[in-house]
Amino acid sequence: MTIQDNLLRIVAAPADGSGLDIVIVSTTTMDQETFWQHRLEAGRGYVCRSDALVLAVTEDWPGGAGNGLGTLYALQTAALKASTMFGRDLMAELNEGAAVGLYHTAGKGTRLAPLPGGEGNNKPAVKLPASVKIDGHPEPMTILEAVIRQTAVYAHGRRGRVGVFWGDQVFIPSNPPPATTTHHVDILASLGPMPDSDAWTARGLERYGLIAVGATGDAVQVEKVDHATANGLVQNGVIAVEGGIGVSLGSFSISAAMTTALLDEFADELAAKTEKLDTDPHFWMPMTLDAATYRTMMNAKGVASAKADSHYARMRIFLDRLVESHPEAGVFGCVDIGADGWWWDYGTIGGYLGNNLKLLGDDAEAAGMRSFFGLQETTAPAGLELSGGSVLIDCSIRTGHVHGSVLVGVRADRIETSGSVMVNVTCPSIRGDELLLYNVPEANPMNLDSGTVRTDAFLPERGRLTLWSRTDRDGKDDWHERLPGNALSWDELHTANTEADAAEVAMMSREAFARLREDQWRS
C-alpha cells in the first residue's frame, strides 16, 4: 500500500462508512460546543460517516486540564452527553468494538494570530481552500473538518479504541495503517534509524518529543533532548532504537481497558478539576522510563524530585494492575506513519500560508493535496488572467491578474496579486503581493505592501475591528503587543471575543459581507 492508496481511502471514508463510529470534539466554550455539534452533524456524509455519533463537549476546567486529564474529562463528559441526549452508552460501545475519535481544539492559537480572532476565538473553524456541504449547502472546509476527514483512515484498525488527535494538523501516512493493534497505547510517529549528531541537529530533533522503538516493538516516550543525551540513553540501555527513533506526532490511541483504567485512576482529579496533567510527562514517560531517568527529565522541567518520584510510583502501581488484569497486549507501542508521509500543519501563520500555497505545486504532494481537498482545475472569466497554477474557489473576480495564489470566496472587480492567500474577502479592488487576507469586507480599494496580513473581527461593543500583521511575524511573540494600526493586542482581542456572544458576532459578520456585496454588485 502506498501513500496514494491511503489518500484514496481517506477521501472515500465519509461516504463508504469506513470512518469512525463516534466523533468527540473537546472545545473551550459552550458557544463552540454548540457550533461544532451542529456543524458536524450537518456535515455527516462529507466530513465523517453519515451515521457517526457526534459529541461536542466543553472543557470547563479552570486553567485547563492539560491534554492528559483533558482527554479523560472529554471522554467522561461525552459519555454523559451520549447517555442524556442520545440514549447511548459510550463506554459500552467502546468495549464492544466502536472506533472512537477524540479531537482537542484547546489553545488560543497564538501562533496563528490574528486569524482565530476573526473566527471569534474558534481556532479550528479557520477556513481552508476546500468546500464541504453543510445542510446541503457548500461552505469552506475548516481545519478541524480536514483533520476529522483525514484520521478516518485509522478507524478500521482501532476498533475498541479511542484515537486522540489535535485539531490543527493534517497528515497523510505513507505506511499502511495497521489492521490490528498490539499495545494498550500506540502513538503516531515518523521513524527512522538513529541519526548521527549532524543529522540530529539538521532535522531539529531536539525541539520535539521523541519515540524510540526496540526490536520487540515496545516503545519509549522521550522528552526533548539533544543528540548526546539521546545517545547516552541508548548506550546505557535506557532506550532501544532497533525499531527506529523519530518525532512524535502527539496523536495516540488507547485500548478500552486502558481508557477505563485511566478514568478510574484519576477519578478524584476529574471530580476536583484543579490539577493539570499532560500525557507525555505524566502518563507515557513514567510508564516507559526507569525511575532515575524519569526523575532527571522531570527535574529539567522544574519538577522537584520528591514530586516526580511520588508520581512515578503511582503510575507504576497503576501499570502493574493493568498488565495483571489485561496481559493480552503490550503497554506502549508506535504506529509509524512513514518517512515519506505528508504533514500539513496549519497552526502558525507561516504554516497556514505555506501549506495552502503547496496546492500550486506540480509534485506528487501538491497533486495529493488537491485530491484530498477535492479541487478541480480552475477556469477564469474572460477578463481575469490566471498563471502559476493559481487556485480559485467560489470566487467572482471581473478583471486583473492572479499569479501563484490561492483565493477562496473572494469578490472583487479587480485583483493584481502574486503569491497570496485570500479567504472570504469582498473588496472593489486589491493590489499587492504575498498577502494573507482573511475574513475581510472592505468598501474601499486596497493597495497593500508585500507581506501584509489582514483579518477583520466583529465585536458587539466595538463594531468591526481591522487587524494588521505581517507574514514574517509570530503571533506568539506579539501576543501582548498592539501592532501598528490595531486597537487591541491579540491577547485583548481574545479576551473580548471570549466575552462576546458568538451568535451576535456571526450575525454582524454576515450582515457586513451581505451589505457590501449587495452594494458592490449593484454598481
XYZ file of C-alpha atoms in Angstrom:
523
model
C 0.000 0.000 0.000
C 1.288 3.467 -0.917
C 0.543 6.987 0.172
C -1.830 7.233 -2.795
C -3.755 4.191 -1.543
C -4.069 5.816 1.881
C -5.255 9.020 0.250
C -7.962 7.188 -1.713
C -9.177 5.514 1.479
C -9.296 8.874 3.272
C -11.261 10.597 0.518
C -13.763 7.732 0.282
C -14.280 7.175 4.029
C -17.145 9.617 4.801
C -19.362 8.132 2.096
C -18.458 4.434 2.286
C -18.962 4.056 6.036
C -15.373 3.122 6.868
C -14.737 6.056 9.183
C -15.064 6.492 12.928
C -18.209 5.373 14.735
C -18.094 8.134 17.363
C -16.581 11.613 16.942
C -15.853 13.651 20.096
C -14.730 17.280 19.899
C -13.375 18.945 23.034
C -13.958 22.709 22.921
C -13.260 25.548 25.336
C -16.646 27.338 25.414
C -20.332 26.463 25.261
C -20.656 28.602 22.125
C -18.031 26.484 20.396
C -19.665 23.288 21.633
C -22.956 24.400 20.091
C -21.229 25.429 16.850
C -19.403 22.125 16.361
C -22.332 19.938 17.419
C -24.474 21.466 14.680
C -21.718 21.851 12.113
C -20.504 18.249 12.279
C -23.987 16.755 12.436
C -24.930 18.836 9.405
C -21.773 17.731 7.574
C -22.150 13.986 8.131
C -21.527 12.074 4.934
C -18.962 14.663 3.820
C -16.659 15.035 6.836
C -17.475 11.954 8.921
C -19.685 8.920 8.423
C -23.347 9.584 7.748
C -24.279 7.562 10.848
C -21.483 8.786 13.141
C -22.427 9.831 16.667
C -21.164 13.402 17.126
C -20.453 14.613 20.658
C -19.101 18.140 21.089
C -18.227 18.936 24.710
C -16.768 21.812 26.708
C -13.658 21.634 28.905
C -14.908 23.855 31.731
C -11.742 23.335 33.756
C -10.214 26.408 35.455
C -6.763 26.994 33.991
C -7.045 23.989 31.672
C -6.740 20.281 32.405
C -3.706 19.547 30.230
C -4.048 17.097 27.393
C -3.875 14.106 29.748
C -6.663 14.925 32.156
C -8.310 16.879 29.322
C -8.622 13.694 27.293
C -10.169 11.817 30.219
C -12.515 14.682 31.064
C -13.678 14.943 27.435
C -14.431 11.207 27.423
C -16.281 11.444 30.720
C -18.290 14.461 29.571
C -19.016 12.901 26.176
C -20.256 9.710 27.836
C -22.710 11.754 29.915
C -23.909 13.662 26.817
C -24.292 10.442 24.830
C -26.462 8.990 27.584
C -28.641 12.006 28.353
C -29.136 13.346 24.815
C -28.925 10.262 22.614
C -29.634 7.320 24.905
C -26.278 5.755 24.028
C -23.702 4.119 26.323
C -20.349 5.336 25.010
C -18.176 3.126 27.214
C -20.254 0.032 26.468
C -19.974 0.703 22.733
C -16.215 1.222 23.094
C -15.879 -2.115 24.886
C -17.969 -3.761 22.167
C -15.611 -2.540 19.431
C -16.625 1.001 18.445
C -13.904 3.157 16.900
C -13.848 6.495 18.742
C -12.032 9.654 17.670
C -11.416 12.493 20.117
C -10.241 15.855 18.787
C -8.667 18.503 21.004
C -9.260 22.111 19.968
C -7.988 23.854 23.108
C -5.419 26.617 22.903
C -5.620 30.261 21.978
C -3.985 29.869 18.581
C -1.290 32.390 19.477
C 0.992 31.500 16.561
C -1.889 31.691 14.093
C -2.981 35.153 15.275
C -4.848 37.128 14.101
C -6.851 34.516 12.117
C -8.556 32.838 15.134
C -9.588 36.317 16.300
C -11.517 36.662 13.054
C -13.399 33.475 13.958
C -14.392 34.570 17.475
C -11.500 32.556 19.023
C -12.782 29.393 17.307
C -9.311 28.343 16.090
C -10.347 25.033 14.477
C -13.006 26.907 12.459
C -10.324 28.715 10.433
C -11.144 28.063 6.786
C -9.153 26.092 4.207
C -9.281 26.045 0.379
C -11.923 23.349 0.042
C -15.676 23.014 0.158
C -17.989 20.788 2.196
C -21.757 20.559 2.212
C -23.390 21.757 5.410
C -27.157 21.189 5.446
C -26.836 20.620 1.718
C -25.099 23.936 1.011
C -21.399 24.337 0.098
C -19.258 26.117 2.685
C -15.479 26.392 3.113
C -13.943 23.412 4.888
C -12.485 24.187 8.310
C -9.178 22.940 9.703
C -10.952 20.626 12.149
C -13.092 19.113 9.403
C -9.955 18.386 7.398
C -8.407 16.652 10.420
C -11.530 14.547 11.086
C -11.692 13.561 7.440
C -8.019 12.576 7.345
C -7.981 10.499 10.538
C -10.805 8.251 9.327
C -8.130 6.096 7.682
C -7.209 4.736 11.136
C -10.752 3.668 12.086
C -10.587 0.111 10.752
C -7.586 -0.878 12.880
C -8.838 0.874 16.011
C -11.995 -0.990 16.883
C -12.477 -0.829 20.628
C -10.024 2.051 20.953
C -10.046 5.819 21.443
C -7.894 7.737 18.970
C -6.824 11.177 20.179
C -5.880 13.862 17.647
C -5.017 17.569 17.568
C -7.224 19.957 15.633
C -4.652 21.841 13.541
C -2.533 19.302 11.656
C -3.329 17.002 8.754
C -1.065 14.120 7.798
C -1.314 11.558 5.014
C 0.672 8.459 6.028
C 2.937 6.681 3.586
C 2.800 3.471 5.629
C -0.431 1.461 5.679
C -2.412 1.955 8.894
C -2.183 -1.278 10.922
C -5.138 -3.634 10.672
C -4.760 -4.610 14.335
C -3.143 -3.173 17.441
C -0.693 -4.855 19.781
C -0.361 -2.375 22.663
C -2.677 -0.681 25.121
C -1.212 2.625 23.929
C 0.110 3.355 20.475
C 1.444 6.719 19.446
C 1.907 8.104 15.953
C 5.450 8.980 14.913
C 7.683 9.273 11.881
C 10.511 6.818 12.486
C 13.960 6.276 11.033
C 17.362 4.911 12.039
C 19.236 6.598 14.884
C 20.837 9.635 13.193
C 24.287 10.997 13.848
C 24.844 14.304 15.615
C 24.845 16.417 12.453
C 21.640 14.870 11.118
C 20.016 15.223 14.553
C 20.729 18.952 14.556
C 19.795 19.417 10.908
C 16.386 17.818 11.499
C 15.866 19.849 14.687
C 15.054 16.725 16.697
C 15.937 18.421 19.968
C 12.761 20.505 19.551
C 10.361 17.552 19.607
C 9.166 14.791 21.858
C 10.627 11.555 20.532
C 9.569 7.936 20.310
C 12.203 5.184 20.451
C 11.199 1.676 19.381
C 13.059 -1.505 20.315
C 13.381 -4.748 18.389
C 10.281 -6.213 20.063
C 8.054 -3.296 19.023
C 7.828 -1.867 22.529
C 8.343 1.904 22.541
C 9.557 4.566 24.943
C 8.487 8.208 25.187
C 11.429 10.631 25.444
C 11.225 14.346 26.131
C 13.034 16.938 24.027
C 16.725 16.048 24.260
C 19.928 16.791 22.361
C 21.831 14.089 20.472
C 24.384 13.498 23.196
C 21.652 12.849 25.769
C 19.714 10.557 23.434
C 22.881 8.667 22.521
C 23.703 8.265 26.215
C 20.247 6.793 26.830
C 20.885 4.255 24.075
C 24.366 3.382 25.321
C 23.108 2.904 28.880
C 20.261 0.653 27.760
C 17.541 3.092 28.879
C 16.031 3.153 25.396
C 16.387 0.816 22.418
C 16.249 2.038 18.819
C 16.441 -1.144 16.717
C 12.891 -0.376 15.545
C 13.726 3.275 14.891
C 13.542 6.646 16.568
C 11.675 9.715 15.424
C 9.390 12.647 16.020
C 6.165 12.001 17.894
C 3.066 13.497 16.282
C 1.481 13.551 19.734
C -1.623 11.751 18.464
C -2.249 8.387 20.086
C -4.835 5.698 20.681
C -5.682 3.778 23.843
C -7.455 0.481 24.337
C -10.827 0.233 26.044
C -9.051 -1.374 29.012
C -6.531 1.474 29.279
C -9.325 4.037 28.899
C -11.317 2.534 31.769
C -8.222 2.151 33.952
C -7.162 5.792 33.461
C -10.668 7.076 34.168
C -10.716 5.058 37.412
C -7.171 6.049 38.443
C -7.792 9.778 38.042
C -11.400 9.867 39.215
C -10.539 12.180 42.119
C -8.687 14.644 39.877
C -11.577 14.611 37.382
C -14.011 15.436 40.156
C -11.899 18.207 41.711
C -10.846 19.872 38.413
C -7.808 21.544 39.980
C -4.838 19.521 38.623
C -3.211 19.848 35.214
C -1.631 16.704 33.741
C -0.280 16.074 30.246
C 0.050 12.733 28.506
C 3.782 12.716 27.776
C 5.308 13.634 31.176
C 2.531 12.304 33.402
C 1.233 9.200 31.592
C 3.617 7.800 28.981
C 7.040 8.687 30.414
C 6.507 7.100 33.855
C 5.059 4.037 32.097
C 8.100 3.573 29.837
C 11.194 5.028 31.562
C 13.113 3.878 34.616
C 12.735 5.888 37.825
C 16.130 7.641 37.684
C 15.735 8.764 34.069
C 12.198 9.972 34.725
C 13.334 11.965 37.750
C 16.137 13.598 35.753
C 13.805 14.593 32.918
C 11.187 15.987 35.285
C 13.884 17.898 37.200
C 14.787 19.538 33.879
C 11.153 20.675 33.652
C 11.366 22.250 37.110
C 9.625 19.434 39.000
C 11.097 18.528 42.387
C 12.499 15.022 42.803
C 10.073 14.104 45.578
C 7.063 15.002 43.442
C 8.486 13.200 40.401
C 9.239 10.079 42.449
C 5.778 10.055 44.004
C 4.024 10.317 40.647
C 6.321 7.683 39.140
C 5.492 5.239 41.933
C 1.770 5.863 41.464
C 1.914 5.196 37.723
C 3.959 2.011 38.157
C 1.357 0.627 40.562
C -1.322 1.601 38.045
C 0.613 -0.145 35.286
C 1.108 -3.333 37.281
C -2.652 -3.564 37.892
C -3.419 -3.006 34.206
C -0.945 -5.625 32.998
C -2.140 -8.148 35.559
C -5.785 -7.762 34.537
C -5.146 -7.342 30.788
C -1.949 -9.191 29.853
C -3.071 -9.766 26.269
C -1.371 -6.623 24.943
C 1.893 -4.768 25.317
C 1.845 -1.461 27.133
C 3.250 1.172 24.793
C 3.850 0.896 21.066
C 4.202 3.064 17.992
C 2.446 3.430 14.662
C 4.931 4.674 12.083
C 3.306 6.999 9.528
C 6.351 6.548 7.293
C 9.249 8.782 6.412
C 7.580 9.841 3.146
C 4.224 10.872 4.616
C 2.779 14.323 4.082
C 2.313 16.536 7.130
C 0.391 19.815 6.820
C 0.444 21.949 9.962
C -1.921 24.935 9.871
C -1.195 26.085 13.424
C 1.047 29.039 12.513
C 0.804 31.918 10.052
C 3.779 30.530 8.136
C 2.302 27.038 8.108
C -1.121 28.273 7.053
C 0.300 30.361 4.225
C 2.913 27.847 3.075
C 0.693 24.775 3.182
C -2.110 26.484 1.295
C 0.355 27.539 -1.385
C 1.528 23.919 -1.693
C -1.644 23.383 -3.701
C 0.030 25.158 -6.613
C 2.935 22.743 -6.998
C 3.474 20.188 -9.746
C 4.791 17.382 -7.495
C 3.005 14.346 -6.044
C 2.295 16.062 -2.723
C 0.569 19.020 -4.381
C -1.500 16.659 -6.527
C -2.372 14.651 -3.417
C -3.378 17.786 -1.541
C -5.660 18.844 -4.398
C -7.225 15.381 -4.353
C -7.686 15.489 -0.578
C -9.492 18.821 -0.824
C -11.460 17.768 -3.908
C -10.217 20.638 -6.060
C -10.862 20.820 -9.786
C -8.875 22.717 -12.391
C -9.589 26.443 -12.159
C -11.051 28.303 -15.102
C -11.056 32.092 -15.158
C -13.575 34.554 -16.598
C -12.610 36.341 -19.797
C -11.280 39.462 -18.078
C -9.097 37.708 -15.496
C -5.639 36.311 -16.244
C -4.504 33.313 -14.161
C -0.946 31.990 -14.020
C 1.377 29.999 -11.774
C -1.220 27.304 -11.147
C -3.492 29.667 -9.197
C -6.497 28.127 -7.477
C -9.828 29.960 -7.250
C -12.739 28.513 -5.278
C -16.178 30.146 -5.223
C -14.755 33.467 -6.447
C -16.236 36.259 -8.510
C -13.477 38.477 -9.918
C -14.047 40.512 -13.053
C -10.572 41.577 -14.174
C -6.891 41.558 -13.244
C -4.024 39.087 -12.942
C -3.673 36.413 -10.252
C -0.334 34.584 -10.203
C 0.659 31.696 -7.922
C -2.131 32.378 -5.448
C -4.986 30.624 -3.648
C -8.266 32.536 -3.407
C -11.400 31.265 -1.660
C -14.710 33.123 -1.568
C -13.253 36.339 -2.980
C -15.498 39.007 -4.539
C -13.746 41.870 -6.345
C -13.906 43.935 -9.505
C -10.138 43.739 -9.993
C -7.211 41.923 -8.386
C -3.489 42.190 -9.116
C -1.559 39.786 -6.900
C 1.146 37.131 -6.746
C 1.969 34.565 -4.051
C -1.101 35.408 -1.962
C -3.750 33.580 0.027
C -7.151 35.236 0.371
C -10.137 33.669 2.129
C -13.612 35.233 2.380
C -12.752 38.677 1.068
C -15.012 41.288 -0.552
C -13.439 44.473 -1.917
C -13.703 46.639 -5.058
C -10.031 46.063 -5.939
C -6.938 44.533 -4.365
C -3.324 45.128 -5.323
C -0.306 43.594 -3.577
C 1.879 40.513 -3.469
C 2.433 37.787 -0.852
C -0.686 38.829 1.031
C -2.738 36.933 3.582
C -6.259 38.344 3.738
C -8.846 36.540 5.848
C -12.498 37.468 6.540
C -12.176 40.986 5.111
C -15.206 43.045 3.965
C -13.689 46.303 2.671
C -15.620 49.004 0.831
C -12.509 50.842 -0.395
C -9.803 49.647 -2.815
C -6.787 48.071 -1.087
C -3.235 48.741 -2.264
C -1.105 46.782 0.212
C 2.580 46.326 0.939
C 4.079 42.923 0.210
C 3.712 40.516 3.137
C 0.639 42.190 4.652
C -1.712 40.153 6.844
C -5.219 41.463 7.456
C -8.145 39.939 9.340
C -11.356 41.665 10.399
C -13.141 40.844 13.649
C -16.614 41.835 14.828
C -17.439 42.646 18.433
C -20.867 43.803 19.689
C -19.333 46.503 21.913
C -16.767 47.765 19.382
C -18.163 47.002 15.949
C -15.751 45.922 13.236
C -12.031 45.848 14.025
C -9.405 45.834 11.283
C -6.396 43.779 12.400
C -2.978 44.048 10.763
C 0.146 41.955 10.906
C 2.933 40.658 8.668
C 3.565 37.214 7.232
C 7.020 37.150 8.853
C 5.684 37.816 12.376
C 4.834 35.205 15.012
C 1.629 35.907 16.915
C 3.034 34.180 19.985
C 5.811 36.779 20.168
C 3.305 39.596 19.527
C 0.575 38.276 21.824
C 0.654 41.158 24.307
C 1.697 43.881 21.855
C -0.591 46.260 19.980
C 0.827 46.225 16.466
C 0.647 49.385 14.353
C -2.874 50.108 13.143
C -4.546 47.816 15.702
C -6.839 48.942 18.511
C -6.178 45.745 20.507
C -3.390 43.277 21.127
C -4.085 39.640 20.231
C -4.471 38.922 23.940
C -7.008 41.734 24.339
C -8.859 40.532 21.249
C -9.007 37.014 22.663
C -10.499 38.344 25.907
C -13.025 40.492 24.046
C -14.078 37.533 21.885
C -14.474 35.368 24.987
C -16.869 37.886 26.487
C -18.865 38.381 23.260
C -21.981 36.490 22.206
C -20.898 34.182 19.381
C -24.278 34.239 17.622
C -24.296 38.053 17.592
C -20.718 38.156 16.290
C -21.607 35.751 13.470
C -24.662 37.809 12.563
C -22.622 41.046 12.449
C -20.104 39.430 10.109
C -22.764 38.010 7.778
C -24.570 41.334 7.590
C -21.364 43.261 6.847
C -20.484 40.991 3.931
C -24.059 40.927 2.645
C -24.372 44.725 2.619
C -21.039 45.180 0.903
C -21.705 42.551 -1.753
C -25.139 43.971 -2.453
C -23.711 47.476 -2.883
C -20.721 46.263 -4.887
C -22.629 44.233 -7.433
C -25.440 46.771 -7.753
C -22.914 49.323 -9.088
